[in-house]
Amino acid sequence: MPSANDLGNNMYIQEEFITDEDELLKFSSKESWSDQFQHQTMWYEGWWKREPENIWEETVRKIWEPLKVDQEKTHGFEFWINVLPTGGFLNWHQDKDEMEANDTGRVITPKKGTLFYPVPHTVSGGYLEVQNEQHEIERIAPAFNRLIIFDSGLLHRVSPVYHGPRFVFITNLWEEHTPKAFQPT
């Protein structure tokens, strides 16, 4: 796996991301996908500051530690889960500090983002579509145990899910900026 800095603006896809069957089984529990996690964005400052406290923080570490993130620059990792049912989709958007954009109009984007499909699911549609800097659209299917690393500051969307649900775990690496939602008040 390349380092986070080696990726530049390139997309990286890894099949069979987690090789331990027992570890993968943890993602299939309904508790992992409970409302406690599903309707909020969470923050993890990094494994070098504190040990992971749940399956999601453990997965943040599993994704980002091999990428050798710059611990001096990294403020932390924003993460959330998303379950899109049949008929669900997400419009074109870019990941950004939402509160900053709403308050000032300034758009600050994360360094990189990831999508990980940790649950065996039969899904039709629900493709990640990313518009690159040449305005071409790259399209990636939501396959079980697939990890996608990309520039989540680029416009991207999720095409309609024709048969679902589509389960995904999303992370963003924030360097030199902490989104307002996670700054101390």
PDB file of C-alpha atoms in Angstrom:
ATOM      1  CA  MET A   1       0.000   0.000   0.000  1.00  0.00           C
ATOM      2  CA  PRO A   2       1.392   3.449  -0.869  1.00  0.00           C
ATOM      3  CA  SER A   3       1.800   6.214   1.702  1.00  0.00           C
ATOM      4  CA  ALA A   4      -0.866   8.918   1.953  1.00  0.00           C
ATOM      5  CA  ASN A   5       1.518  11.449   0.390  1.00  0.00           C
ATOM      6  CA  ASP A   6       2.460   9.089  -2.472  1.00  0.00           C
ATOM      7  CA  LEU A   7      -1.163   8.922  -3.604  1.00  0.00           C
ATOM      8  CA  GLY A   8      -1.253  12.515  -4.852  1.00  0.00           C
ATOM      9  CA  ASN A   9      -4.556  12.913  -6.694  1.00  0.00           C
ATOM     10  CA  ASN A  10      -4.666   9.249  -7.663  1.00  0.00           C
ATOM     11  CA  MET A  11      -7.369   6.848  -6.640  1.00  0.00           C
ATOM     12  CA  TYR A  12      -6.341   3.582  -4.984  1.00  0.00           C
ATOM     13  CA  ILE A  13      -8.512   0.461  -4.766  1.00  0.00           C
ATOM     14  CA  GLN A  14      -7.707  -2.583  -2.672  1.00  0.00           C
ATOM     15  CA  GLU A  15      -9.747  -5.767  -2.899  1.00  0.00           C
ATOM     16  CA  GLU A  16      -9.932  -8.130   0.104  1.00  0.00           C
ATOM     17  CA  PHE A  17      -8.865  -5.325   2.433  1.00  0.00           C
ATOM     18  CA  ILE A  18      -9.407  -7.299   5.655  1.00  0.00           C
ATOM     19  CA  THR A  19      -8.075 -10.837   5.446  1.00  0.00           C
ATOM     20  CA  ASP A  20      -9.103 -12.069   8.916  1.00  0.00           C
ATOM     21  CA  GLU A  21     -12.540 -13.779   8.659  1.00  0.00           C
ATOM     22  CA  ASP A  22     -13.298 -13.264  12.370  1.00  0.00           C
ATOM     23  CA  GLU A  23     -12.570  -9.567  12.072  1.00  0.00           C
ATOM     24  CA  LEU A  24     -14.898  -9.276   9.075  1.00  0.00           C
ATOM     25  CA  LEU A  25     -17.693 -11.012  11.004  1.00  0.00           C
ATOM     26  CA  LYS A  26     -17.723  -8.142  13.536  1.00  0.00           C
ATOM     27  CA  PHE A  27     -19.084  -5.837  10.849  1.00  0.00           C
ATOM     28  CA  SER A  28     -22.130  -8.022  10.256  1.00  0.00           C
ATOM     29  CA  SER A  29     -23.600  -7.461  13.727  1.00  0.00           C
ATOM     30  CA  LYS A  30     -26.614  -5.182  13.917  1.00  0.00           C
ATOM     31  CA  GLU A  31     -24.980  -3.383  16.855  1.00  0.00           C
ATOM     32  CA  SER A  32     -22.210  -2.133  14.555  1.00  0.00           C
ATOM     33  CA  TRP A  33     -24.792  -0.480  12.298  1.00  0.00           C
ATOM     34  CA  SER A  34     -27.032   0.823  15.097  1.00  0.00           C
ATOM     35  CA  ASP A  35     -28.508   4.310  15.110  1.00  0.00           C
ATOM     36  CA  GLN A  36     -25.827   5.276  17.638  1.00  0.00           C
ATOM     37  CA  PHE A  37     -23.303   5.259  14.788  1.00  0.00           C
ATOM     38  CA  GLN A  38     -25.487   5.711  11.728  1.00  0.00           C
ATOM     39  CA  HIS A  39     -26.823   9.218  12.097  1.00  0.00           C
ATOM     40  CA  GLN A  40     -23.743  11.104  13.173  1.00  0.00           C
ATOM     41  CA  THR A  41     -20.255  11.970  12.051  1.00  0.00           C
ATOM     42  CA  MET A  42     -17.585  11.001  14.555  1.00  0.00           C
ATOM     43  CA  TRP A  43     -14.003  12.076  15.193  1.00  0.00           C
ATOM     44  CA  TYR A  44     -10.890  10.103  16.081  1.00  0.00           C
ATOM     45  CA  GLU A  45      -7.686  12.032  16.798  1.00  0.00           C
ATOM     46  CA  GLY A  46      -5.434   9.080  15.950  1.00  0.00           C
ATOM     47  CA  TRP A  47      -3.942   5.896  17.425  1.00  0.00           C
ATOM     48  CA  TRP A  48      -0.736   7.718  18.384  1.00  0.00           C
ATOM     49  CA  LYS A  49      -2.824   9.906  20.750  1.00  0.00           C
ATOM     50  CA  ARG A  50      -5.149   7.215  22.131  1.00  0.00           C
ATOM     51  CA  GLU A  51      -6.066   3.600  21.499  1.00  0.00           C
ATOM     52  CA  PRO A  52      -9.189   2.897  19.404  1.00  0.00           C
ATOM     53  CA  GLU A  53     -12.370   2.466  21.489  1.00  0.00           C
ATOM     54  CA  ASN A  54     -14.716   0.741  19.014  1.00  0.00           C
ATOM     55  CA  ILE A  55     -14.777  -1.223  15.770  1.00  0.00           C
ATOM     56  CA  TRP A  56     -14.936   1.974  13.722  1.00  0.00           C
ATOM     57  CA  GLU A  57     -11.880   3.590  15.311  1.00  0.00           C
ATOM     58  CA  GLU A  58     -10.042   0.273  14.936  1.00  0.00           C
ATOM     59  CA  THR A  59     -10.908   0.336  11.231  1.00  0.00           C
ATOM     60  CA  VAL A  60      -9.698   3.940  10.886  1.00  0.00           C
ATOM     61  CA  ARG A  61      -6.372   2.727  12.249  1.00  0.00           C
ATOM     62  CA  LYS A  62      -6.327  -0.344   9.991  1.00  0.00           C
ATOM     63  CA  ILE A  63      -6.918   1.861   6.929  1.00  0.00           C
ATOM     64  CA  TRP A  64      -4.610   4.773   7.692  1.00  0.00           C
ATOM     65  CA  GLU A  65      -1.690   3.381   9.714  1.00  0.00           C
ATOM     66  CA  PRO A  66      -0.176   1.465   6.750  1.00  0.00           C
ATOM     67  CA  LEU A  67      -0.448   4.676   4.694  1.00  0.00           C
ATOM     68  CA  LYS A  68       2.048   6.329   7.052  1.00  0.00           C
ATOM     69  CA  VAL A  69       0.075   9.519   7.621  1.00  0.00           C
ATOM     70  CA  ASP A  70       2.093  12.524   8.730  1.00  0.00           C
ATOM     71  CA  GLN A  71       1.371  12.464  12.471  1.00  0.00           C
ATOM     72  CA  GLU A  72       2.786  15.975  12.905  1.00  0.00           C
ATOM     73  CA  LYS A  73       0.311  17.458  10.405  1.00  0.00           C
ATOM     74  CA  THR A  74      -2.664  15.176  11.028  1.00  0.00           C
ATOM     75  CA  HIS A  75      -5.370  16.646  13.221  1.00  0.00           C
ATOM     76  CA  GLY A  76      -7.537  13.530  13.048  1.00  0.00           C
ATOM     77  CA  PHE A  77     -10.040  11.447  11.155  1.00  0.00           C
ATOM     78  CA  GLU A  78     -13.687  12.155  10.540  1.00  0.00           C
ATOM     79  CA  PHE A  79     -15.746   8.997  10.050  1.00  0.00           C
ATOM     80  CA  TRP A  80     -19.306   7.784   9.625  1.00  0.00           C
ATOM     81  CA  ILE A  81     -21.324   4.865   8.346  1.00  0.00           C
ATOM     82  CA  ASN A  82     -24.012   4.953   5.718  1.00  0.00           C
ATOM     83  CA  VAL A  83     -26.680   2.458   4.752  1.00  0.00           C
ATOM     84  CA  LEU A  84     -28.509   3.306   1.539  1.00  0.00           C
ATOM     85  CA  PRO A  85     -31.704   1.317   0.947  1.00  0.00           C
ATOM     86  CA  THR A  86     -33.210   0.449  -2.416  1.00  0.00           C
ATOM     87  CA  GLY A  87     -33.946   3.790  -4.093  1.00  0.00           C
ATOM     88  CA  GLY A  88     -31.300   5.644  -2.076  1.00  0.00           C
ATOM     89  CA  PHE A  89     -28.606   7.828  -3.638  1.00  0.00           C
ATOM     90  CA  LEU A  90     -26.362  10.803  -2.855  1.00  0.00           C
ATOM     91  CA  ASN A  91     -26.172  13.872  -5.098  1.00  0.00           C
ATOM     92  CA  TRP A  92     -22.933  15.434  -6.338  1.00  0.00           C
ATOM     93  CA  HIS A  93     -20.970  16.903  -3.437  1.00  0.00           C
ATOM     94  CA  GLN A  94     -17.490  17.293  -2.043  1.00  0.00           C
ATOM     95  CA  ASP A  95     -16.468  16.449   1.492  1.00  0.00           C
ATOM     96  CA  LYS A  96     -15.626  19.604   3.388  1.00  0.00           C
ATOM     97  CA  ASP A  97     -15.815  21.320   6.750  1.00  0.00           C
ATOM     98  CA  GLU A  98     -19.592  21.773   6.564  1.00  0.00           C
ATOM     99  CA  MET A  99     -19.860  24.285   9.423  1.00  0.00           C
ATOM    100  CA  GLU A 100     -17.070  26.454   7.984  1.00  0.00           C
ATOM    101  CA  ALA A 101     -18.740  26.435   4.566  1.00  0.00           C
ATOM    102  CA  ASN A 102     -22.119  27.349   6.091  1.00  0.00           C
ATOM    103  CA  ASP A 103     -20.664  30.061   8.365  1.00  0.00           C
ATOM    104  CA  THR A 104     -18.201  31.753   5.991  1.00  0.00           C
ATOM    105  CA  GLY A 105     -18.611  30.239   2.520  1.00  0.00           C
ATOM    106  CA  ARG A 106     -15.000  29.036   2.713  1.00  0.00           C
ATOM    107  CA  VAL A 107     -14.494  25.490   1.411  1.00  0.00           C
ATOM    108  CA  ILE A 108     -11.863  23.491   3.296  1.00  0.00           C
ATOM    109  CA  THR A 109     -11.526  19.877   2.192  1.00  0.00           C
ATOM    110  CA  PRO A 110      -9.820  16.872   3.785  1.00  0.00           C
ATOM    111  CA  LYS A 111      -6.472  15.524   2.548  1.00  0.00           C
ATOM    112  CA  LYS A 112      -8.007  12.185   1.433  1.00  0.00           C
ATOM    113  CA  GLY A 113     -11.104  10.099   1.935  1.00  0.00           C
ATOM    114  CA  THR A 114     -11.913   6.411   1.967  1.00  0.00           C
ATOM    115  CA  LEU A 115     -14.879   4.134   1.436  1.00  0.00           C
ATOM    116  CA  PHE A 116     -14.867   0.601   2.768  1.00  0.00           C
ATOM    117  CA  TYR A 117     -17.612  -1.976   2.127  1.00  0.00           C
ATOM    118  CA  PRO A 118     -17.315  -4.311   5.150  1.00  0.00           C
ATOM    119  CA  VAL A 119     -20.604  -6.224   4.951  1.00  0.00           C
ATOM    120  CA  PRO A 120     -21.389  -9.024   2.496  1.00  0.00           C
ATOM    121  CA  HIS A 121     -24.334  -7.568   0.628  1.00  0.00           C
ATOM    122  CA  THR A 122     -26.101  -8.024  -2.661  1.00  0.00           C
ATOM    123  CA  VAL A 123     -26.460  -4.572  -4.107  1.00  0.00           C
ATOM    124  CA  SER A 124     -27.301  -3.383  -7.587  1.00  0.00           C
ATOM    125  CA  GLY A 125     -26.341   0.207  -8.397  1.00  0.00           C
ATOM    126  CA  GLY A 126     -24.948   2.381  -5.624  1.00  0.00           C
ATOM    127  CA  TYR A 127     -21.745   3.114  -7.540  1.00  0.00           C
ATOM    128  CA  LEU A 128     -19.255   5.677  -6.255  1.00  0.00           C
ATOM    129  CA  GLU A 129     -18.822   8.173  -9.083  1.00  0.00           C
ATOM    130  CA  VAL A 130     -15.937  10.647  -8.857  1.00  0.00           C
ATOM    131  CA  GLN A 131     -15.380  13.540 -11.254  1.00  0.00           C
ATOM    132  CA  ASN A 132     -11.642  13.928 -11.685  1.00  0.00           C
ATOM    133  CA  GLU A 133      -9.805  17.153 -12.523  1.00  0.00           C
ATOM    134  CA  GLN A 134     -10.229  16.484 -16.258  1.00  0.00           C
ATOM    135  CA  HIS A 135     -14.031  16.324 -15.674  1.00  0.00           C
ATOM    136  CA  GLU A 136     -14.067  12.614 -16.489  1.00  0.00           C
ATOM    137  CA  ILE A 137     -16.200  10.410 -14.269  1.00  0.00           C
ATOM    138  CA  GLU A 138     -14.656   7.367 -12.653  1.00  0.00           C
ATOM    139  CA  ARG A 139     -17.168   4.750 -11.492  1.00  0.00           C
ATOM    140  CA  ILE A 140     -16.517   2.074  -8.865  1.00  0.00           C
ATOM    141  CA  ALA A 141     -18.922  -0.657  -7.744  1.00  0.00           C
ATOM    142  CA  PRO A 142     -19.671  -1.234  -4.037  1.00  0.00           C
ATOM    143  CA  ALA A 143     -18.041  -4.671  -3.686  1.00  0.00           C
ATOM    144  CA  PHE A 144     -17.719  -6.507  -0.366  1.00  0.00           C
ATOM    145  CA  ASN A 145     -14.362  -6.000   1.405  1.00  0.00           C
ATOM    146  CA  ARG A 146     -13.238  -3.353  -1.105  1.00  0.00           C
ATOM    147  CA  LEU A 147     -11.371  -0.258   0.109  1.00  0.00           C
ATOM    148  CA  ILE A 148     -11.301   2.884  -2.052  1.00  0.00           C
ATOM    149  CA  ILE A 149      -8.965   5.791  -1.266  1.00  0.00           C
ATOM    150  CA  PHE A 150      -9.584   8.991  -3.222  1.00  0.00           C
ATOM    151  CA  ASP A 151      -9.572  12.767  -3.095  1.00  0.00           C
ATOM    152  CA  SER A 152     -12.921  13.334  -1.368  1.00  0.00           C
ATOM    153  CA  GLY A 153     -12.557  17.074  -2.064  1.00  0.00           C
ATOM    154  CA  LEU A 154     -13.401  16.260  -5.705  1.00  0.00           C
ATOM    155  CA  LEU A 155     -17.048  16.185  -6.736  1.00  0.00           C
ATOM    156  CA  HIS A 156     -18.476  12.726  -6.139  1.00  0.00           C
ATOM    157  CA  ARG A 157     -21.834  11.021  -5.677  1.00  0.00           C
ATOM    158  CA  VAL A 158     -23.508   7.672  -5.203  1.00  0.00           C
ATOM    159  CA  SER A 159     -25.670   6.508  -8.102  1.00  0.00           C
ATOM    160  CA  PRO A 160     -29.155   5.169  -7.273  1.00  0.00           C
ATOM    161  CA  VAL A 161     -29.321   1.842  -5.467  1.00  0.00           C
ATOM    162  CA  TYR A 162     -31.624  -0.413  -7.511  1.00  0.00           C
ATOM    163  CA  HIS A 163     -31.437  -3.300  -5.076  1.00  0.00           C
ATOM    164  CA  GLY A 164     -29.993  -2.889  -1.625  1.00  0.00           C
ATOM    165  CA  PRO A 165     -29.133  -2.052   1.015  1.00  0.00           C
ATOM    166  CA  ARG A 166     -25.614  -0.698   0.412  1.00  0.00           C
ATOM    167  CA  PHE A 167     -23.394  -0.683   3.542  1.00  0.00           C
ATOM    168  CA  VAL A 168     -20.325   1.580   3.617  1.00  0.00           C
ATOM    169  CA  PHE A 169     -17.858   2.964   6.164  1.00  0.00           C
ATOM    170  CA  ILE A 170     -16.400   6.364   5.243  1.00  0.00           C
ATOM    171  CA  THR A 171     -13.346   8.201   6.603  1.00  0.00           C
ATOM    172  CA  ASN A 172     -11.631  11.496   5.904  1.00  0.00           C
ATOM    173  CA  LEU A 173      -8.048  12.370   6.830  1.00  0.00           C
ATOM    174  CA  TRP A 174      -7.709  15.959   8.050  1.00  0.00           C
ATOM    175  CA  GLU A 175      -4.288  17.580   7.984  1.00  0.00           C
ATOM    176  CA  GLU A 176      -3.578  21.078   9.301  1.00  0.00           C
ATOM    177  CA  HIS A 177      -7.287  21.681   9.976  1.00  0.00           C
ATOM    178  CA  THR A 178      -9.901  20.343  12.368  1.00  0.00           C
ATOM    179  CA  PRO A 179     -13.490  20.741  11.135  1.00  0.00           C
ATOM    180  CA  LYS A 180     -15.468  23.194  13.278  1.00  0.00           C
ATOM    181  CA  ALA A 181     -17.830  20.452  14.438  1.00  0.00           C
ATOM    182  CA  PHE A 182     -14.911  18.816  16.276  1.00  0.00           C
ATOM    183  CA  GLN A 183     -13.116  21.895  17.584  1.00  0.00           C
ATOM    184  CA  PRO A 184     -13.322  22.584  21.306  1.00  0.00           C
ATOM    185  CA  THR A 185     -15.892  25.243  22.097  1.00  0.00           C
TER     186      THR A 185
END
